[in-house]
Coordinates of C-alpha atoms in Angstrom, one line a residue:
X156 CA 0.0 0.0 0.0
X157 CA 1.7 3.3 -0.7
X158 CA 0.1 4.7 2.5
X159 CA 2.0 1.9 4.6
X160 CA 5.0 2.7 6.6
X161 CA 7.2 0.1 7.5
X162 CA 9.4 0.3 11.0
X163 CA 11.0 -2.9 10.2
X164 CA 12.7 -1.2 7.3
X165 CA 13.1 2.1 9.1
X166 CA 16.5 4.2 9.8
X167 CA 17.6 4.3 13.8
X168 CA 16.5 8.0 13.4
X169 CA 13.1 6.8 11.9
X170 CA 12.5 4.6 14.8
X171 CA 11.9 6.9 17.4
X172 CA 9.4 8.8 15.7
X173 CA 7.5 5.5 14.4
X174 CA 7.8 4.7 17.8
X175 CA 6.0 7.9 18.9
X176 CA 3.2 7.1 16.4
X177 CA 2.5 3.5 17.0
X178 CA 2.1 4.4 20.9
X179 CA -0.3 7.4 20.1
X180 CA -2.5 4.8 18.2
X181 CA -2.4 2.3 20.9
X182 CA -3.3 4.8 23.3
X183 CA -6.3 5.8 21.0
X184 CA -7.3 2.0 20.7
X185 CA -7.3 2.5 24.6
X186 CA -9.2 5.4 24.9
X187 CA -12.1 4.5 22.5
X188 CA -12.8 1.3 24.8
X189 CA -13.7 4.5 27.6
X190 CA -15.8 6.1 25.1
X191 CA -15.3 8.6 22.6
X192 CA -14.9 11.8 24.4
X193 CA -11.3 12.9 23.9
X194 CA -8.5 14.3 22.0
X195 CA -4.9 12.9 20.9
X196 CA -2.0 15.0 18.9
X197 CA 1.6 14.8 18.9
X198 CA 3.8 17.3 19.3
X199 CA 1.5 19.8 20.6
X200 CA 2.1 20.1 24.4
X201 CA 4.4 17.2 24.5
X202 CA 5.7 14.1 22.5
X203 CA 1.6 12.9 22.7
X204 CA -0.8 14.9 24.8
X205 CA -4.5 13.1 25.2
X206 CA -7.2 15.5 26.9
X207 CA -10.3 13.4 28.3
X208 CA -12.7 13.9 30.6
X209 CA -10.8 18.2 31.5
X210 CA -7.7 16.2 32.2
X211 CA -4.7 16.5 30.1
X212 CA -1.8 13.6 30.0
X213 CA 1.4 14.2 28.7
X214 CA 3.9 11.9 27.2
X215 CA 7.4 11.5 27.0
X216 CA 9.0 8.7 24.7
X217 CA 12.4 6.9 25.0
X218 CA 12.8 4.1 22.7
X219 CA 16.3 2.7 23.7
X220 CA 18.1 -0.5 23.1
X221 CA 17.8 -3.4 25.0
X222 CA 19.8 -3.0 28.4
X223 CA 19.4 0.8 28.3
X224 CA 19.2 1.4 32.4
X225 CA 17.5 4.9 33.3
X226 CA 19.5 6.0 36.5
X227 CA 19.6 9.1 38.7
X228 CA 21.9 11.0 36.4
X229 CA 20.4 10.1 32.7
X230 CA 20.3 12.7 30.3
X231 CA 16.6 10.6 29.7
X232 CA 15.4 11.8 32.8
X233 CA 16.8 15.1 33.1
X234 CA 15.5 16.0 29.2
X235 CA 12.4 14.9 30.6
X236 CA 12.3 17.0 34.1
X237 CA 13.5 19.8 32.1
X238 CA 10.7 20.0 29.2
X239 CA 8.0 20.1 32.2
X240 CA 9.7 22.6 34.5
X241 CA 9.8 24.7 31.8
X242 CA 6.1 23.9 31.2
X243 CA 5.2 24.2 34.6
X244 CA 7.1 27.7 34.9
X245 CA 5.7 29.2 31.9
X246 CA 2.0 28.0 33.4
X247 CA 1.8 25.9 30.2
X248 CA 0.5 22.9 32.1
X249 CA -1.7 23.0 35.3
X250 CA -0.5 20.6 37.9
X251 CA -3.7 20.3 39.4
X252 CA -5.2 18.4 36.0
X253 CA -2.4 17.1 34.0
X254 CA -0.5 13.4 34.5
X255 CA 2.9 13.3 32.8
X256 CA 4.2 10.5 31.5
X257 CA 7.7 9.4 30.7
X258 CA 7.7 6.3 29.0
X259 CA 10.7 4.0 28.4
X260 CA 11.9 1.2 27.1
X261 CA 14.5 1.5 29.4
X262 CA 14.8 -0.5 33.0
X263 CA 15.0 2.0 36.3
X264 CA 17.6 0.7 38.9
X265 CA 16.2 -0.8 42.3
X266 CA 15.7 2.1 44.3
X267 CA 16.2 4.5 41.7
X268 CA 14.7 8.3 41.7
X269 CA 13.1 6.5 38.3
X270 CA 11.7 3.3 40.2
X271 CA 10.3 5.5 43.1
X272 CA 8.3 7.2 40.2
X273 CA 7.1 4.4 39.1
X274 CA 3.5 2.5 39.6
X275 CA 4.4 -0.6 38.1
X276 CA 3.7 -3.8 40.3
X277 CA 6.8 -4.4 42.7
X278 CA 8.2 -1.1 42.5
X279 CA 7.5 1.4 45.7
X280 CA 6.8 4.7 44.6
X281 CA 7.9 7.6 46.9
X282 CA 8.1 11.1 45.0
X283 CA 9.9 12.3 48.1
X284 CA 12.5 10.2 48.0
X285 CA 12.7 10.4 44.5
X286 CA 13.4 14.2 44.9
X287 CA 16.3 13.5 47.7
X288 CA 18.3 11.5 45.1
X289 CA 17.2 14.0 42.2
X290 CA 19.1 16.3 44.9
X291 CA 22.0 14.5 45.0
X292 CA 22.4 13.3 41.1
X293 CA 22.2 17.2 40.8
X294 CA 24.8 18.0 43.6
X295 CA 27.1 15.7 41.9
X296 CA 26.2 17.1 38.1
X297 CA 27.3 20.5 39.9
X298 CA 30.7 19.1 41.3
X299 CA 31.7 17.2 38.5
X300 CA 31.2 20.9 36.6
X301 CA 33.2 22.9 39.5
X302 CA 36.0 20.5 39.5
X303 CA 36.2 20.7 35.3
X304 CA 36.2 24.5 35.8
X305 CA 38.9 24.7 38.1
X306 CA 41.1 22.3 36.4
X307 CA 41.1 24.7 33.3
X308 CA 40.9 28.0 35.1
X309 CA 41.2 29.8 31.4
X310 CA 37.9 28.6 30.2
X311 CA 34.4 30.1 30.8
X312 CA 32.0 27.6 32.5
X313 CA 28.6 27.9 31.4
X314 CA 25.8 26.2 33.5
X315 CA 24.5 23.6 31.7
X316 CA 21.0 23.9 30.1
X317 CA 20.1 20.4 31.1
X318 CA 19.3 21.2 34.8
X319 CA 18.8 25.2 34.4
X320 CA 14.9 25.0 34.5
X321 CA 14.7 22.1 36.9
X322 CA 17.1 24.7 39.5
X323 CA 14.9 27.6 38.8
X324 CA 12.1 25.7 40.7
X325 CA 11.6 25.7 43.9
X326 CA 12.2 22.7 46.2
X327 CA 8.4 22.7 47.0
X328 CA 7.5 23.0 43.4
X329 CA 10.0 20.7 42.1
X330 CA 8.0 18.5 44.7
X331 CA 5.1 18.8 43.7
X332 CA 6.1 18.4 39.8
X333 CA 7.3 15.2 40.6
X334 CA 4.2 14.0 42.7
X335 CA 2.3 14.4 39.1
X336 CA 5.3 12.3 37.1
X337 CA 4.6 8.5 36.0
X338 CA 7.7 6.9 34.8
X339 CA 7.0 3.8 32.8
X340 CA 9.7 2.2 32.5
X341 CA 10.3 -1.7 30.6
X342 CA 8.0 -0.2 28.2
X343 CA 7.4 -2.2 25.4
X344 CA 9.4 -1.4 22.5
X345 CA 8.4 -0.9 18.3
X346 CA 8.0 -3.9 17.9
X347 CA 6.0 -5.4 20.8
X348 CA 3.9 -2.4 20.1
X349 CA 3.1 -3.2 17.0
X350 CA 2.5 -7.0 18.5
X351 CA -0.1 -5.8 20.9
X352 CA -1.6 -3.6 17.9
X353 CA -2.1 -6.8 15.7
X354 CA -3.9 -8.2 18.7
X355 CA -6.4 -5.4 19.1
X356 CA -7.0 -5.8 15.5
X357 CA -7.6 -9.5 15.4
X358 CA -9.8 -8.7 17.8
X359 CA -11.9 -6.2 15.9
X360 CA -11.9 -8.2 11.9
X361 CA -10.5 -11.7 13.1
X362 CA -6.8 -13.2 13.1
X363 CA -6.8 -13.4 9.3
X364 CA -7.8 -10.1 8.9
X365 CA -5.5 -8.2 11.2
X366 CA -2.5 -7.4 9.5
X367 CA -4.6 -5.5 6.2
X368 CA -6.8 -4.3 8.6
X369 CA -4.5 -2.6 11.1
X370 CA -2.1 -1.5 8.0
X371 CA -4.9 0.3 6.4
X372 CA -5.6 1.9 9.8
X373 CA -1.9 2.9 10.0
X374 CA -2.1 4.7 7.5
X375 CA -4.4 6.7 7.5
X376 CA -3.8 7.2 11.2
X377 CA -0.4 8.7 10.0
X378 CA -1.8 10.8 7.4
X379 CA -3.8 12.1 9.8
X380 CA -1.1 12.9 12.2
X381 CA 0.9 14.6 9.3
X382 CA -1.8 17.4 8.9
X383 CA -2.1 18.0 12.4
X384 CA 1.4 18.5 12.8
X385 CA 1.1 20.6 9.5
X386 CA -1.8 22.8 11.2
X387 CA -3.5 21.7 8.6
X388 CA -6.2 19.8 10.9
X389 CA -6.2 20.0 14.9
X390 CA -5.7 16.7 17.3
X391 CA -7.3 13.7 16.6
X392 CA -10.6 13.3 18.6
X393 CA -12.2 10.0 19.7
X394 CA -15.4 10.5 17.5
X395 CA -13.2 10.7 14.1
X396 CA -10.9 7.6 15.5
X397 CA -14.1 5.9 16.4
X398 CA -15.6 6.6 12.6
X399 CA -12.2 5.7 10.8
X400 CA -11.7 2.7 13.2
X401 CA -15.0 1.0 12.7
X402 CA -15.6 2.1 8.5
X403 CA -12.4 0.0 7.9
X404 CA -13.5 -3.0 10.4
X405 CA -16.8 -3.0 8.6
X406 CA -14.8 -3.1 5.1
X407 CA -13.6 -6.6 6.1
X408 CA -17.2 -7.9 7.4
X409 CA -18.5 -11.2 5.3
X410 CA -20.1 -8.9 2.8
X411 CA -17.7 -6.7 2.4
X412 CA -14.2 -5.7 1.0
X413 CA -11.8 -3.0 1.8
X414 CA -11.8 0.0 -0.9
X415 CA -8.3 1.9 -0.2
X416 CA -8.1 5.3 0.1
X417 CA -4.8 5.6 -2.0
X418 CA -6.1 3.6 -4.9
X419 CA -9.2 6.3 -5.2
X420 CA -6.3 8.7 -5.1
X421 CA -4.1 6.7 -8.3
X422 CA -3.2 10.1 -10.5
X423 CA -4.7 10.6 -14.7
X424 CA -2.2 8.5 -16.3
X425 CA -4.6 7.9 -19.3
X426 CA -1.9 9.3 -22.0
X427 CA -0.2 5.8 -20.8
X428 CA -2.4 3.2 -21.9
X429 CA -3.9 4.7 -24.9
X430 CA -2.9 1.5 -26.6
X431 CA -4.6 -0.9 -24.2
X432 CA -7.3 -2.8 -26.0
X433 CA -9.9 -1.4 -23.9
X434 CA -8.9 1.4 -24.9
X435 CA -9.3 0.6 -28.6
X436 CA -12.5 -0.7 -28.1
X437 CA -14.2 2.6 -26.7
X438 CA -12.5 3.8 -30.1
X439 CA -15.0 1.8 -32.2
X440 CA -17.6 3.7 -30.2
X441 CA -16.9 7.5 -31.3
X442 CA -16.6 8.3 -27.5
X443 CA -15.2 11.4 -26.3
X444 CA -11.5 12.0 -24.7
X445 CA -12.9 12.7 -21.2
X446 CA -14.9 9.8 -20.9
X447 CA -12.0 7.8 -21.8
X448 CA -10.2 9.0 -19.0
X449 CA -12.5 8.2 -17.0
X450 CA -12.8 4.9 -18.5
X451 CA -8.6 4.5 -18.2
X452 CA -9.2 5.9 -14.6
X453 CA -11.8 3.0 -13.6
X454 CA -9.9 0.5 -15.0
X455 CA -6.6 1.7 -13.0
X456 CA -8.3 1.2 -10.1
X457 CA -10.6 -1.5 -10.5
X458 CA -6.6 -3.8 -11.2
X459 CA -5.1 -2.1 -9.2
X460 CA -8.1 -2.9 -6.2
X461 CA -8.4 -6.5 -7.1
X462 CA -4.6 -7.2 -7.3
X463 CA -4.2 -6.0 -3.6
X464 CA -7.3 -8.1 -2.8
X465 CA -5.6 -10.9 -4.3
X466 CA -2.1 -10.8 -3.0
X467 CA -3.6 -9.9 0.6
X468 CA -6.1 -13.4 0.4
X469 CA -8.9 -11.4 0.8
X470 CA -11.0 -12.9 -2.0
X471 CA -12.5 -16.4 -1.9
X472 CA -11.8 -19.5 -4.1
X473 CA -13.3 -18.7 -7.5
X474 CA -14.4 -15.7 -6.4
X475 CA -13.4 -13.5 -9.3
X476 CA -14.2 -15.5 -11.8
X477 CA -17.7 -15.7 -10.4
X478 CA -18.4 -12.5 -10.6
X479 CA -16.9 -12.0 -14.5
X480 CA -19.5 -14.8 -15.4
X481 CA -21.7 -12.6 -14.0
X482 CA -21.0 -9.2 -16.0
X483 CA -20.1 -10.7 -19.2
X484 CA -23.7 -13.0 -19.0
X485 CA -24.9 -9.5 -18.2
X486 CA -23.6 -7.7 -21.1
X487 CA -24.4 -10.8 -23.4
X488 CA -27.7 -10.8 -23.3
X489 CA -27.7 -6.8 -23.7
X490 CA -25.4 -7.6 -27.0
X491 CA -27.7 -9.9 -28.6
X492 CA -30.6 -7.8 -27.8
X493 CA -28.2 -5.3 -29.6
X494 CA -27.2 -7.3 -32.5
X495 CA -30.9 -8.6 -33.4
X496 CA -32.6 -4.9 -33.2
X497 CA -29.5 -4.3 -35.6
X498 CA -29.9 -6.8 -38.3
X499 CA -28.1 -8.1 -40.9
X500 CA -27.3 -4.9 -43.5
X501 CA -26.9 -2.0 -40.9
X502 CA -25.3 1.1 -41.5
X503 CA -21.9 1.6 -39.4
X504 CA -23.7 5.5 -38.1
X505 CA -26.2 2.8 -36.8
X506 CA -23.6 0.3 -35.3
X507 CA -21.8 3.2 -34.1
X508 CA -25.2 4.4 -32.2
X509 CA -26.2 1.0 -30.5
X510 CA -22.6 0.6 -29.4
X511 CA -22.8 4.2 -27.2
X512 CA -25.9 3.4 -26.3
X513 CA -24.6 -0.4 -24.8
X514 CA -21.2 1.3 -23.4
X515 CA -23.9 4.3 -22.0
X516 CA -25.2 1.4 -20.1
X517 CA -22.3 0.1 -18.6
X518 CA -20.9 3.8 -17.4
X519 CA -24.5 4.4 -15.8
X520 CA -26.4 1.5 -15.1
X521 CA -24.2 -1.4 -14.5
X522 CA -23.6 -1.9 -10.6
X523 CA -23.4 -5.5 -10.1
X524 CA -21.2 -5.4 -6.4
X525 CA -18.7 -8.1 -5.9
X526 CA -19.9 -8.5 -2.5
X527 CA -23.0 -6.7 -1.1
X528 CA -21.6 -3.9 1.3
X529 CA -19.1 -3.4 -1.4
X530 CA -20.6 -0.9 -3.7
X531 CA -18.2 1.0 -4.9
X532 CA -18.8 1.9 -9.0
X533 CA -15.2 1.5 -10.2
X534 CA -15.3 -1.8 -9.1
X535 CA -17.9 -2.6 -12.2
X536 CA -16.9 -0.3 -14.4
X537 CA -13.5 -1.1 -14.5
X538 CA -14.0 -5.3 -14.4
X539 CA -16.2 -4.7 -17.3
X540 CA -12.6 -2.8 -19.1
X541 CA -11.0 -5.7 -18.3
X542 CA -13.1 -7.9 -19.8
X543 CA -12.8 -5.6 -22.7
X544 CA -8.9 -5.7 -22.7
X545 CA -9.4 -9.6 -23.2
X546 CA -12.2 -9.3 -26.2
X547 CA -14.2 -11.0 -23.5
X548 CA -16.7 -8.9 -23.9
X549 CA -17.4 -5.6 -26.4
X550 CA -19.5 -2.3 -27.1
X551 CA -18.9 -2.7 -31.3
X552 CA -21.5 -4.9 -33.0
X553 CA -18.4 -6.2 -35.3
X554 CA -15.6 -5.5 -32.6
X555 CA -14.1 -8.8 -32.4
X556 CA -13.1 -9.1 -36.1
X557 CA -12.0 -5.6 -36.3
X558 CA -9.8 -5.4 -33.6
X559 CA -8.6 -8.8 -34.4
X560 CA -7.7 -7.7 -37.6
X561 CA -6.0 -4.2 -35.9
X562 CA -3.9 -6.7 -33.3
X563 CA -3.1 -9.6 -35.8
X564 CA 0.6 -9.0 -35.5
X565 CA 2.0 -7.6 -39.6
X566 CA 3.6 -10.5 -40.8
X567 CA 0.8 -12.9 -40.0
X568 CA -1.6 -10.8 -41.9
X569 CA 1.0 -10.9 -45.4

């Protein structure tokens, strides 16, 4: 799908922000099960910020490699502490009303600042002592800077930036900042993510299902995120997730089949195919250029549909080939009808007439659905061009001898 994003193929730079989508869609899988009263974005107050119910949650992400500890003195944490103490100085959150969240694939040390942050099972939080040894990872940041400054007296020691907004807090309000931190640490990582993702999805369209299901819901999850971060669109509330999540289950219900956004989207290249046989059969009907386009445009997507269908073993056995006995039956009996109200001796203005009129039929009339909830009028339209593009069926009272005759290959004709 060219809406798909991979993070198996993905850059270590790439990961991290795949990361930061996958997780905002998990937590929007979690929040529709509450109801859909709420709001996600990414990078707008934080890494993710979800607003439900007056209450704002902010989320940090660290996507590290396996091992990756989260101690007292990691720049993880600091970064972290830093980004909300600005925050919280500025008034940009309220610490009355908004949890933050720093979570990490990371481990936190027994009786880290980290684990005493924590509300994972086993570990005993204590934001108190968490701030003590904050105090002290901080004292020794400090000495560690004092004793570099006096061993090169000639060089001007700048505070560092990493603890500058933390140190402008008070010790009461650094307290009560860290009363409202959740550090999850062990977080699952890209991959498990994705894991628990194709769970909720089997869940929703069945095992077999989940993997086109939940990559169609990627992407247009993060599409969507794209023009929110482009200001383009604000955050993404639970009523929109709760439409675009259950249209695309629904597309993979019994009686259904998924009709992709990007294939709708598949750009004019009629000025390529003008040499298709379809294409030559809408010839023989005196047709215009624009409604050969649009012919060239439904047949685009109709192959283009059907081949995903097929390589993603969404179609039954014999399925296909059901439902072309059914249009060219269809069209048969509409030929015949054709050719007998023709006659013998006919006039080629008159052939030329019945074979718009039949071909009128087929842009306008003909909706014969694969599948019943699948309704989609490209789907026809464009089946009936490939049928065309195999002389399988035809608009032309005579078009299977002429453009015989126009495809025999030269020598064969000598």
């Amino acid at each position: 799908m060219a809406e798909d994003i991979s993070p198996f193929a993905a850059t270590a730079s790439a990961m991290g922000y795949l990361y930061q989508l996958r997780i905002a869609l998990l937590r929007c899988t979690d929040l529709l099960e509450s109801g859909a009263s709420w709001t996600v974005a990414i990078e707008a107050g934080d890494d993710i910020e979800c607003v439900q119910d007056e209450k704002t949650g902010l989320w940090q992400l660290k996507h590290r490699a396996e091992g990756t500890r989260i101690t007292d003195g990691t720049s993880d944490l600091w970064k972290s502490l830093r980004v909300w103490a600005v925050a919280a100085r500025a008034g940009a959150i309220d610490l009355d009303t908004a949890d933050l969240f720093l979570l990490t694939t990371a481990e936190a040390p027994p009786a880290s600042a980290a684990m005493h942050l924590s509300q994972a099972p086993g570990d005993r939080r204590d934001p108190a002592e968490a701030h003590r040894l904050l105090r002290e990872a901080r004292n020794a940041a400090r000495s560690r800077q004092q004793k570099k400054a006096e061993a090169n007296p000639d060089t001007t020691a700048k505070p560092s930036e990493l603890y500058q907004a933390w140190d402008a807090l008070g010790e009461p309000e650094q307290l009560r900042l860290l009363e409202r931190i959740q550090i999850l640490h062990r977080a699952e990582d890209i991959h498990a993510t994705g894991t628990r993702l194709q769970g909720r999805a089997a869940i929703a369209v069945g095992r077999q299902f989940a993997t086109s299901f939940l990559e169609r819901l990627e992407g247009w999850f993060f599409q969507r995120v794209i023009a929110q971060m482009g200001t383009s669109a604000g955050p993404v509330t639970g009523i929109e997730f709760d439409e675009a999540f259950s249209s695309r289950r629904d597309q993979f219900r019994p009686d259904n089949l998924p009709i992709d956004d990007d294939v709708i989207k598949l750009p004019d290249e009629s000025h390529l195919h003008s040499d298709k046989t379809f294409v030559r059969q809408l010839s023989l009907t005196g047709i215009g250029s624009a409604r050969v386009r649009i012919a060239v445009r439904d047949w685009l997507r109709a192959s283009t549909q059907r081949d995903r269908w097929s390589n993603e073993n969404l179609l039954r056995p014999g399925e296909i080939d059901i439902y072309e006995r059914r249009l060219t039956e269809e069209w048969e009996v509409r030929f015949e009808a054709m050719r007998d109200d023709l006659g013998e001796q006919v006039a080629e203005e008159a052939m030329t007439a019945a074979a718009k009129a039949l071909y009128r039929w087929v842009e306008q009339e003909a909706r014969y659905s694969i599948r019943p909830g699948c309704e989609e009028p490209f789907v026809t339209t464009g089946s009936f061009h490939m049928l065309a593009d195999g002389l399988d069926v035809g608009w032309h009272p005579q078009y299977a001898a002429r453009l015989m005759t126009l495809l025999e290959p030269a020598g064969s004709r000598s």
